[in-house]
Short mmCIF file of C-alpha atoms and ligand atoms in Angstrom, two decimals:
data_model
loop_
_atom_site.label_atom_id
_atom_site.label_comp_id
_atom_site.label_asym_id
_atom_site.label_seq_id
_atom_site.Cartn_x
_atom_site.Cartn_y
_atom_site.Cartn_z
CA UNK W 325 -8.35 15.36 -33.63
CA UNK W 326 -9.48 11.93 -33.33
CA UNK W 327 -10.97 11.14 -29.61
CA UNK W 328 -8.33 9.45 -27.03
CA UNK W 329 -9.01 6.31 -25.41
CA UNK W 330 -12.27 6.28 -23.37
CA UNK W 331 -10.57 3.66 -21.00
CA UNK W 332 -8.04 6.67 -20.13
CA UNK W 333 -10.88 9.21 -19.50
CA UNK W 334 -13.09 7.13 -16.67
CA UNK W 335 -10.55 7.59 -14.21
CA UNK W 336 -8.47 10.61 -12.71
CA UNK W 337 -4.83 10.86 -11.74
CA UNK W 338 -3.96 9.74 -8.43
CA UNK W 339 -5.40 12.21 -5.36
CA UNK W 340 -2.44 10.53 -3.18
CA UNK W 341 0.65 11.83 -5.49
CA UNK W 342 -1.44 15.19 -6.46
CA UNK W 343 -1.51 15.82 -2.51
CA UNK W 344 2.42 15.96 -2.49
CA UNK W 345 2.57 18.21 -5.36
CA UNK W 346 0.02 20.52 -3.63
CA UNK W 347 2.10 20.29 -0.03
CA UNK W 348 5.41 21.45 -2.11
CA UNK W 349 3.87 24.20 -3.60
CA UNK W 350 2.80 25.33 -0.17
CA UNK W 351 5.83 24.20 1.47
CA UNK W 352 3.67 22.15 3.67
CA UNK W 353 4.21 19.14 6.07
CA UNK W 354 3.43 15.82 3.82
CA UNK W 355 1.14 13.66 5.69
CA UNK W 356 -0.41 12.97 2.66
CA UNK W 357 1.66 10.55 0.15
CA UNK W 358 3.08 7.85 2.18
CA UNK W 359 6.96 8.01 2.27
CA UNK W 360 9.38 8.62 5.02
CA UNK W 361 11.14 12.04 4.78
CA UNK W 362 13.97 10.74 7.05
CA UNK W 363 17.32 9.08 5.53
CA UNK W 364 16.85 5.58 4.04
CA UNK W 365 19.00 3.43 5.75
CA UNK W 366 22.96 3.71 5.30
CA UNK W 367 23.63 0.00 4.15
CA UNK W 368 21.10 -0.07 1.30
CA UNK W 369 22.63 3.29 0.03
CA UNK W 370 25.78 2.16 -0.05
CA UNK W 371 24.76 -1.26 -1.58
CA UNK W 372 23.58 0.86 -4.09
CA UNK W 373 26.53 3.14 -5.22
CA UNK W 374 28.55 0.12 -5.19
CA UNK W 375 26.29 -1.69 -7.36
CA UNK W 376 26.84 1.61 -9.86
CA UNK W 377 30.58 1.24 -9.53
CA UNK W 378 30.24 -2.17 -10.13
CA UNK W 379 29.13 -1.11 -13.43
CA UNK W 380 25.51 -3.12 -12.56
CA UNK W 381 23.99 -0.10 -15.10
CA UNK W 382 22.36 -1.58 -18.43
CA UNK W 383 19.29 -3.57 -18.22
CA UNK W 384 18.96 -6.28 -16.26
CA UNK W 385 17.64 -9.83 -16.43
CA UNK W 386 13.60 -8.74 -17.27
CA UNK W 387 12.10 -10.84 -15.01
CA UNK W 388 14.78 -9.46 -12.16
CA UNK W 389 18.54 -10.18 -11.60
CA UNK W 390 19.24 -13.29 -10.15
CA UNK W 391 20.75 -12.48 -7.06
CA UNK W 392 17.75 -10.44 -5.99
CA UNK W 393 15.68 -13.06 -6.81
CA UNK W 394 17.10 -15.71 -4.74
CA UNK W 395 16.99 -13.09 -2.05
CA UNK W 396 13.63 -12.70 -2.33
CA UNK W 397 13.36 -16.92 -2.07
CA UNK W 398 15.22 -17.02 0.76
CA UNK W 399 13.50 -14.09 3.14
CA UNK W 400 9.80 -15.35 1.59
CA UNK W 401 10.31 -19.31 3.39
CA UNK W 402 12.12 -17.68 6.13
CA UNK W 403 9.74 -14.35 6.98
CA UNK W 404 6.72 -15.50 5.19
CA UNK W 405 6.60 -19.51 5.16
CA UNK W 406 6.05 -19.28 1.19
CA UNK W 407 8.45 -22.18 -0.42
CA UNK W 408 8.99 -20.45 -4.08
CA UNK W 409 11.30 -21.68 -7.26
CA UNK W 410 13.49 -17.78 -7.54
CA UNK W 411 14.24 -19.05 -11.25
CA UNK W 412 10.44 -19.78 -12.39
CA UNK W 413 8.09 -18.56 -9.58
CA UNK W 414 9.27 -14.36 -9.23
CA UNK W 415 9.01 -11.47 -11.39
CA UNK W 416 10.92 -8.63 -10.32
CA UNK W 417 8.76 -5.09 -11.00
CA UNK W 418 9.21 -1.47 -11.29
CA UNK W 419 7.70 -1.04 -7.63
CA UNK W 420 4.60 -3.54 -6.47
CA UNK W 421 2.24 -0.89 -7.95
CA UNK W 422 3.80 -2.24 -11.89
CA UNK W 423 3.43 -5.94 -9.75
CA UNK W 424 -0.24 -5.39 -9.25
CA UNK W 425 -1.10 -4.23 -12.60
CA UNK W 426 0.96 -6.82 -14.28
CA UNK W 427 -1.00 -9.31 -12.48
CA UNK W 428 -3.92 -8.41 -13.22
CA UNK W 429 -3.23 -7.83 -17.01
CA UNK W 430 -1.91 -11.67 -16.59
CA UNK W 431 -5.14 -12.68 -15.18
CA UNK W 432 -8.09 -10.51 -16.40
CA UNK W 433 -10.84 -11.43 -18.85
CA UNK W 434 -13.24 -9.25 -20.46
CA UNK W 435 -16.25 -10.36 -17.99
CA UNK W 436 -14.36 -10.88 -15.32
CA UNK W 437 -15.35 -9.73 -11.76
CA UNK W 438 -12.69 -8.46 -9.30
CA UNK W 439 -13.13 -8.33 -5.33
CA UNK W 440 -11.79 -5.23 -3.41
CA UNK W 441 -12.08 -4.70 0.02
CA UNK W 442 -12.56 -0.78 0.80
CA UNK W 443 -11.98 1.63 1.45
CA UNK W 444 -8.78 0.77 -0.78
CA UNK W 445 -5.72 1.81 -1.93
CA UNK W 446 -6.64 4.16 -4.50
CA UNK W 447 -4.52 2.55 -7.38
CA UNK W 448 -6.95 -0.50 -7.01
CA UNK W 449 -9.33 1.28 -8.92
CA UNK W 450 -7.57 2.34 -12.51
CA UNK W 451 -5.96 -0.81 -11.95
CA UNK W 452 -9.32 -2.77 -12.59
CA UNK W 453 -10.46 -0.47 -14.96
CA UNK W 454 -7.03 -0.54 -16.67
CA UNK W 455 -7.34 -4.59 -16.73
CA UNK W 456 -11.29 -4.46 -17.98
CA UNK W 457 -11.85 -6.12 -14.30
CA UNK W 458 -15.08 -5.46 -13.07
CA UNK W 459 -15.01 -4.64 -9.27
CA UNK W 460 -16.93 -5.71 -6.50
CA UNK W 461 -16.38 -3.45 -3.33
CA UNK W 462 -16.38 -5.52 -0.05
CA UNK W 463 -16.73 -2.65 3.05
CA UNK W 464 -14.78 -2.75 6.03
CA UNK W 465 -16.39 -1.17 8.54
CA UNK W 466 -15.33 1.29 10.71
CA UNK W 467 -13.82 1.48 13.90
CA UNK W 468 -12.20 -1.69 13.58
CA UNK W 469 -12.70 -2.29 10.24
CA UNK W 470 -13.96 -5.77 10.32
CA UNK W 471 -16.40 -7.33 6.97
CA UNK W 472 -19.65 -9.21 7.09
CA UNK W 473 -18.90 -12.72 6.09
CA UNK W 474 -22.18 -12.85 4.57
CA UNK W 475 -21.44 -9.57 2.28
CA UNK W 476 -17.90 -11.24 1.32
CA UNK W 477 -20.29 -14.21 0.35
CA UNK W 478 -22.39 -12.69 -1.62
CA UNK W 479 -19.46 -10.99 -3.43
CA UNK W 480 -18.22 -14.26 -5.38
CA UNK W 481 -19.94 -15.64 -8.15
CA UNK W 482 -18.90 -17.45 -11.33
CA UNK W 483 -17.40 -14.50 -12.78
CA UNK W 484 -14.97 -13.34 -9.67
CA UNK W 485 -11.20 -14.06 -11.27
CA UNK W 486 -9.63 -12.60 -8.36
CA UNK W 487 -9.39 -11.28 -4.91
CA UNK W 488 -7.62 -8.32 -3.51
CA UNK W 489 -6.39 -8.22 -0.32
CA UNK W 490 -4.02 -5.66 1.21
CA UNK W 491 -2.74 -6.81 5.23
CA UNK W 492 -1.68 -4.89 6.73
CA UNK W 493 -3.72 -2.13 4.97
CA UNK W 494 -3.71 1.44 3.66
CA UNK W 495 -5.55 3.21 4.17
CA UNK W 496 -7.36 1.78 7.62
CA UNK W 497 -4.67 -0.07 8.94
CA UNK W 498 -6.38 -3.27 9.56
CA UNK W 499 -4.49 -6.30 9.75
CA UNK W 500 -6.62 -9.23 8.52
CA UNK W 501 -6.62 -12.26 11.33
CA UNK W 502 -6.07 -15.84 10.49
CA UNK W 503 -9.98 -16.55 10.76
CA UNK W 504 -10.67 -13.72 8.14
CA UNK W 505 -8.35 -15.04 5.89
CA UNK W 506 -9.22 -18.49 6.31
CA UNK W 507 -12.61 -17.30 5.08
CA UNK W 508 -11.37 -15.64 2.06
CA UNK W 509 -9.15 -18.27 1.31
CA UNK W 510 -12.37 -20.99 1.76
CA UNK W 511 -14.26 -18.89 -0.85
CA UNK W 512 -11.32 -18.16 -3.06
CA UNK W 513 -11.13 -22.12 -3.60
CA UNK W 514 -14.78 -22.83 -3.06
CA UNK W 515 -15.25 -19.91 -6.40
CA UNK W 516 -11.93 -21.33 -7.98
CA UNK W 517 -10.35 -17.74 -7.71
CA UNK W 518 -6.97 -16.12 -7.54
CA UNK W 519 -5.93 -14.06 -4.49
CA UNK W 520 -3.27 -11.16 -5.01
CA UNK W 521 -2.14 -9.95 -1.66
CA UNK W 522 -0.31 -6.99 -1.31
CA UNK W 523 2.10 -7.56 1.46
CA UNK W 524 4.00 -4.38 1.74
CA UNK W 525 4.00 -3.18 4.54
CA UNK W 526 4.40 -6.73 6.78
CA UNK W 527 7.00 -5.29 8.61
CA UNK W 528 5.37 -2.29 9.98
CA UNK W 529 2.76 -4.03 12.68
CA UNK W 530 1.85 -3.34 15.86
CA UNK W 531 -1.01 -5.74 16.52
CA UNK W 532 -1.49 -9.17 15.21
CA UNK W 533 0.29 -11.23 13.08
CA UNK W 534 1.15 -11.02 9.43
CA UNK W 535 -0.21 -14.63 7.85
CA UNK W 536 1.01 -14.57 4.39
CA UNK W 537 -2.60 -16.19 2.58
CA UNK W 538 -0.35 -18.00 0.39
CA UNK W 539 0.14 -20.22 3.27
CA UNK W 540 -2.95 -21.62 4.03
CA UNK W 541 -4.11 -24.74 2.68
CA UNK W 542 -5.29 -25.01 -1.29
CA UNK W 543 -3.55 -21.07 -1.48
CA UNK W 544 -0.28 -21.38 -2.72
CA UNK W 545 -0.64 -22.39 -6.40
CA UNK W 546 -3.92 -19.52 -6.47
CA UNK W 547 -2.62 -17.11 -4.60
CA UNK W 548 -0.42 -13.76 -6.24
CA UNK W 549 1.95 -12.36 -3.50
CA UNK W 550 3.13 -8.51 -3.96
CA UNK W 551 5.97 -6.95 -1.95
CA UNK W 552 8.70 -3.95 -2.55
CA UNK W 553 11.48 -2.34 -0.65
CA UNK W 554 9.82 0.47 -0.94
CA UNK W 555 8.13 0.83 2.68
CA UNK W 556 10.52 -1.76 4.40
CA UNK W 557 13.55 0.02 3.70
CA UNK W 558 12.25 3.55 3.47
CA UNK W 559 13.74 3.69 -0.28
CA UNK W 560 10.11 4.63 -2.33
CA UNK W 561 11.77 6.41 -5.43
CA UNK W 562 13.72 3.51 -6.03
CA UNK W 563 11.22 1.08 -7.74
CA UNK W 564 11.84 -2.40 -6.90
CA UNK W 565 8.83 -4.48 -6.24
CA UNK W 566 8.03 -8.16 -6.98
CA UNK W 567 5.39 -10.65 -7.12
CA UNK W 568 5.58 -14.27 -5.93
CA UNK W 569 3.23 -16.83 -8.05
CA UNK W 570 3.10 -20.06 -9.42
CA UNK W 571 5.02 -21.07 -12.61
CA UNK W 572 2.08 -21.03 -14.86
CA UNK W 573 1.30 -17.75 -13.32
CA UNK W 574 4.52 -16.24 -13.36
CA UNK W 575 5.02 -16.76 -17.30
CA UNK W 576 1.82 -14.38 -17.54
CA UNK W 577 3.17 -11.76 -15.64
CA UNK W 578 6.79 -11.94 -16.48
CA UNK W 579 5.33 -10.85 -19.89
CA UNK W 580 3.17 -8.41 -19.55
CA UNK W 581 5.89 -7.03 -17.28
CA UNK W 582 8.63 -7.48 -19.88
CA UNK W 583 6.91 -5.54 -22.45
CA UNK W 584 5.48 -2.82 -20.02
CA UNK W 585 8.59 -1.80 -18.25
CA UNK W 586 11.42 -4.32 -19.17
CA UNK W 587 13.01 -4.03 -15.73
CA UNK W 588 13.50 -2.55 -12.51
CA UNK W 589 16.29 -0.46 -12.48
CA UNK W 590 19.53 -2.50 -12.24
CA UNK W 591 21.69 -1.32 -8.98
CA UNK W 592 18.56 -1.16 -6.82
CA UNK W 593 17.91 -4.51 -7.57
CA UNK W 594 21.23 -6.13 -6.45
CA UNK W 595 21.26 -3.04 -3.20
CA UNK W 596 17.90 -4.92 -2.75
CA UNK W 597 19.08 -7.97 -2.41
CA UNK W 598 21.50 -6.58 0.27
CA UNK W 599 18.76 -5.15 1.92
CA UNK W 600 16.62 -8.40 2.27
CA UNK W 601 19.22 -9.89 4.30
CA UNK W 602 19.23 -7.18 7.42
CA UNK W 603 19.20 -8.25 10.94
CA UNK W 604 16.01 -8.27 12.78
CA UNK W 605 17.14 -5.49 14.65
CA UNK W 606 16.70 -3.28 11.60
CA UNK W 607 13.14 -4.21 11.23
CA UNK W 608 12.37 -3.73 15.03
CA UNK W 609 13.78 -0.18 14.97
CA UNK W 610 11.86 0.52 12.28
CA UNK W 611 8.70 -0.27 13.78
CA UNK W 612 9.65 0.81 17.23
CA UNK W 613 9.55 4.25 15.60
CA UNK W 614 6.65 3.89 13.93
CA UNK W 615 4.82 2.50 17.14
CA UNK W 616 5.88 5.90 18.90
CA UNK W 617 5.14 8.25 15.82
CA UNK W 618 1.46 6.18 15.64
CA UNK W 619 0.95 6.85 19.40
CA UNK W 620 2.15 10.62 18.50
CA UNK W 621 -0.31 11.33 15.57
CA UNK W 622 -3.34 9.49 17.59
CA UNK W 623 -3.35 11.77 20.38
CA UNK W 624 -2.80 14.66 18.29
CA UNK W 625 -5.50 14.20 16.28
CA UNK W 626 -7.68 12.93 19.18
CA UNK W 627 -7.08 16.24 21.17
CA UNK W 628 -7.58 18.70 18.16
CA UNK W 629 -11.12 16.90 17.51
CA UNK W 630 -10.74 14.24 15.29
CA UNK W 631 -12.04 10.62 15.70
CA UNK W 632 -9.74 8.39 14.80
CA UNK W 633 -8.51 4.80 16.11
CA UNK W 634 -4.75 3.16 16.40
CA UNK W 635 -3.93 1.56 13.06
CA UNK W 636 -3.02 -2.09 13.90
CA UNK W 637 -0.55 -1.97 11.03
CA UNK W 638 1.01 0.17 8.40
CA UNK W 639 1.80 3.60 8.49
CA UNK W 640 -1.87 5.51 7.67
CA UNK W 641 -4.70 7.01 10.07
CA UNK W 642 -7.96 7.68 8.72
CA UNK W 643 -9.72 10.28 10.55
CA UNK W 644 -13.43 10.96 10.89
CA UNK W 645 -13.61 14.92 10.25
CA UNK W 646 -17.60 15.62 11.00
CA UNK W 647 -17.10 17.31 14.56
CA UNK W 648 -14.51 19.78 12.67
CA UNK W 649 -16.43 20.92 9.60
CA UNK W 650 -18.50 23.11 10.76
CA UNK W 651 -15.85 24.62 12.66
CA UNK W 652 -13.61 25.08 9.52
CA UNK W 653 -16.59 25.92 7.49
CA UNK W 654 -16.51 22.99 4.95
CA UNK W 655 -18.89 20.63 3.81
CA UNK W 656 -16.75 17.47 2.13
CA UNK W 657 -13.21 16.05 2.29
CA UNK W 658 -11.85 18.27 -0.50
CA UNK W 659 -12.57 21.37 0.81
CA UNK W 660 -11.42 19.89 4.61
CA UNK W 661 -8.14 19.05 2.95
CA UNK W 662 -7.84 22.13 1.08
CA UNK W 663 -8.14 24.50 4.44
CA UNK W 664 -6.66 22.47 6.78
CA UNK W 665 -3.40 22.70 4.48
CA UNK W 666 -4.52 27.09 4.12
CA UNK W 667 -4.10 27.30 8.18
CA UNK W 668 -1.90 24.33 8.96
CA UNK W 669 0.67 23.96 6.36
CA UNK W 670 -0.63 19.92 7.06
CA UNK W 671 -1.03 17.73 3.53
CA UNK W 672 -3.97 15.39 4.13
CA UNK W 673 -5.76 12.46 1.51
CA UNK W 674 -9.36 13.22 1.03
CA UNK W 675 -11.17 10.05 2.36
CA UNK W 676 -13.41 10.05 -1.19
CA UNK W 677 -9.93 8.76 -3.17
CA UNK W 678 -10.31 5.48 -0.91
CA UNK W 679 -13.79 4.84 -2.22
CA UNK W 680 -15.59 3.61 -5.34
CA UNK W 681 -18.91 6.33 -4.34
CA UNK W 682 -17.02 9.49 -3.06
CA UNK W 683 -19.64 10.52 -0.34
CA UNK W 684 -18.83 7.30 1.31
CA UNK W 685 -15.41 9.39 2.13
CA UNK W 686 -16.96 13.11 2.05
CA UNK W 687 -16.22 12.50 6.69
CA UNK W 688 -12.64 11.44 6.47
CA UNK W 689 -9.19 12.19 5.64
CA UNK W 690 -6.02 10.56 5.46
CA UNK W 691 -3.04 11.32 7.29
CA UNK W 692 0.64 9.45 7.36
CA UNK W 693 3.06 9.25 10.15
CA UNK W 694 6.08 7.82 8.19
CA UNK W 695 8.17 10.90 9.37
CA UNK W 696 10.85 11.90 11.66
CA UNK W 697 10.22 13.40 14.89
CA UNK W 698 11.11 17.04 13.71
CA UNK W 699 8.31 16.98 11.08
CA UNK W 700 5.91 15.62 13.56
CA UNK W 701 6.35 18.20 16.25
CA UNK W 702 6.12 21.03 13.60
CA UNK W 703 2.77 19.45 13.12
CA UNK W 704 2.34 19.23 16.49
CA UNK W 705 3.26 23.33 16.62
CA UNK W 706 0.82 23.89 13.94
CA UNK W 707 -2.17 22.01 15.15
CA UNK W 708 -2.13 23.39 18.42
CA UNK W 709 -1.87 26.72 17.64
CA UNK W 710 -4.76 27.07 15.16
CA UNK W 711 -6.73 24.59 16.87
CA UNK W 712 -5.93 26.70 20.61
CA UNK W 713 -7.92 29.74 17.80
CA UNK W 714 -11.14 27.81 17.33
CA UNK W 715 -11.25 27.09 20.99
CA UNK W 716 -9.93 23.38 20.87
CA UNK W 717 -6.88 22.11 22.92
N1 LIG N 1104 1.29 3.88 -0.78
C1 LIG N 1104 1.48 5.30 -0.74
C2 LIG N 1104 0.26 6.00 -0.20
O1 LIG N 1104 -0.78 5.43 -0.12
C3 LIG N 1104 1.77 5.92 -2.06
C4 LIG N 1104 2.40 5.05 -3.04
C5 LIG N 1104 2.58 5.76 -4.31
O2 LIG N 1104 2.31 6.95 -4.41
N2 LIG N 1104 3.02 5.02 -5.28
O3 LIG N 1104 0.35 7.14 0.14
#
């Protein structure tokens, strides 16, 4: 047989989603892919059946129905401060992971350089490679995740098409301050580059302030904005994302998308659209919990040996794993992952899917707290009593 695609071999399936599969199979806790395992709110649910009985079930308008888009209008100049055209200026996507890639299919030259901050979400990666982007990484250094302005300079050059930025982030949490992203944005027009800013999970924050860089001055017609329901309103399988743009922009996208995917899936568009126009109370609950579960998983981890600092934002700890190696008798993430799910029953990212040179990860893993209390204190249960056997706790 002829050989497949060599794009398609330089890059692996996703660690993140592989994690889950492994946790089932061991009938593990899932702090590894990032969903909630509690009940998605009742509203959007029902929102949702009623959109089936409505009979909402062929395709729907490709570049998203129009009720969901003007939703989307309306809660982006109200939560956001973006000012945005629903019929020209949003494509509705299967989830903001087909947003991103659309984008940068949209965008992408052969040549051109890409800037990612990381460690990153691991999609970031095929996603470059997928568009023929070249990437520049960009670290953020640990504990607070902060970048040298100087490295971010020396990042941009003629070639960089685009910047990635990901506030409030997965996997370190960081929530990027006004001052950072005036710097980006300075360069980004200085280099005459687009920013795409994955904004998903603005409503789970716990320090800071989420600053939308579409908003600062010489952004908006540059700048790419990604969101979803997906983390918001705790409905992942659903697949509704979107991306925010100008016109000229937009046209790109909204045809690569049409062509990839078509549409998102019809009812959970117009339950969407529901959704988008919750009280704040919803969104305060939902990070009220999340503030307590963060609180939770920090002291866990802190106590059984970890290092590991509050996320600011987002719903992801990375933890620094060197103390605990020897102790578990590994030598890199994989095999840290691998035995802390053997004598936990506790799903973990390896740290090396965040990063373009795996070693840079071989000290960390990933863990989620996007669960309800009864998963967490089984954790707890679990930690404590194999961590009480190699003489921690
Ligand atoms: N964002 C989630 C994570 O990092 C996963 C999203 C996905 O699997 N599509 O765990």
């Amino acid at each position: 047989m002829k050989e497949l695609s060599k794009i398609t071999e330089s890059f692996s399936e996703s660690v993140i989603r592989e994690m889950t599969r492994v946790c089932d199979a061991a009938g593990g806790y899932n702090l590894s892919q990032g969903f909630p395992d509690f009940e998605s709110p009742k509203e959007i649910k029902e929102a949702a059946i009623a959109a089936i009985h409505k009979e909402y079930n062929q395709y729907p308008v490709t570049f998203g129905e129009p009720e969901l888009r003007e939703a989307i209008a309306k809660k982006a100049a109200r939560y956001n401060g973006i000012q945005c055209d629903p019929d020209t200026e949003i494509t509705v996507t299967c989830g903001s992971t087909e947003a991103m890639i659309a984008t940068l299919k949209a965008i992408i030259n052969p040549g051109d350089e890409i800037i990612v901050f990381e460690p990153f979400y691991e999609n970031y990666g095929p996603d470059g490679i997928l568009s023929g982007a070249t990437p520049r990484y960009v670290t953020l250094n640990a504990p607070d995740w902060s970048f040298s302005l100087e490295e971010l300079e020396k990042a941009f050059n003629k070639k960089t098409k685009a910047i990635i930025i990901n506030t409030p982030n997965n996997p370190t949490g960081k929530v990027f301050s006004r001052e950072e992203l005036q710097q980006i944005a300075a360069l980004c027009v200085q280099w005459d580059t687009y920013a795409i800013t994955d904004e998903i999970y603005e409503h789970i924050l716990y320090e800071g302030e989420h600053i939308s860089l579409a908003t600062l001055p010489g952004m908006k017609e540059r700048t790419v904005t990604i969101n979803s329901i997906s983390k918001t309103y705790s409905v992942t399988g659903w697949r509704v994302g979107w991306a925010i743009a100008d016109k000229k922009i937009t046209q790109r996208i909204r045809k690569v998308h049409d062509f990839l995917t078509v549409g998102a899936p019809t009812p959970f568009q117009h339950a969407a659209s529901v959704a988008l126009a919750f009280p704040n109370e919803y969104y305060e609950t939902l990070r009220a919990h999340y503030q307590k579960a963060r609180a939770f998983l920090v002291g866990l981890l802190r106590e059984a040996g970890f290092k590991c600092a509050p996320p600011e934002g987002a719903y992801y700890i990375i933890a620094d794993t060197s103390t605990l190696m020897a102790e578990l008798d590994v030598d890199n993430d994989f095999s840290f992952s691998s035995k802390l799910i053997e004598v936990t029953g506790v799903a973990t990212v390896p740290g090396s899917s965040f990063y373009s040179i795996p070693s840079k990860g071989r000290n960390q893993v990933r863990f989620c707290f996007c669960k309800k209390w009864e998963t967490l204190f089984a954790v707890e249960k679990a930690f404590k009593k194999y961590f009480k056997e190699i003489g921690k706790y």
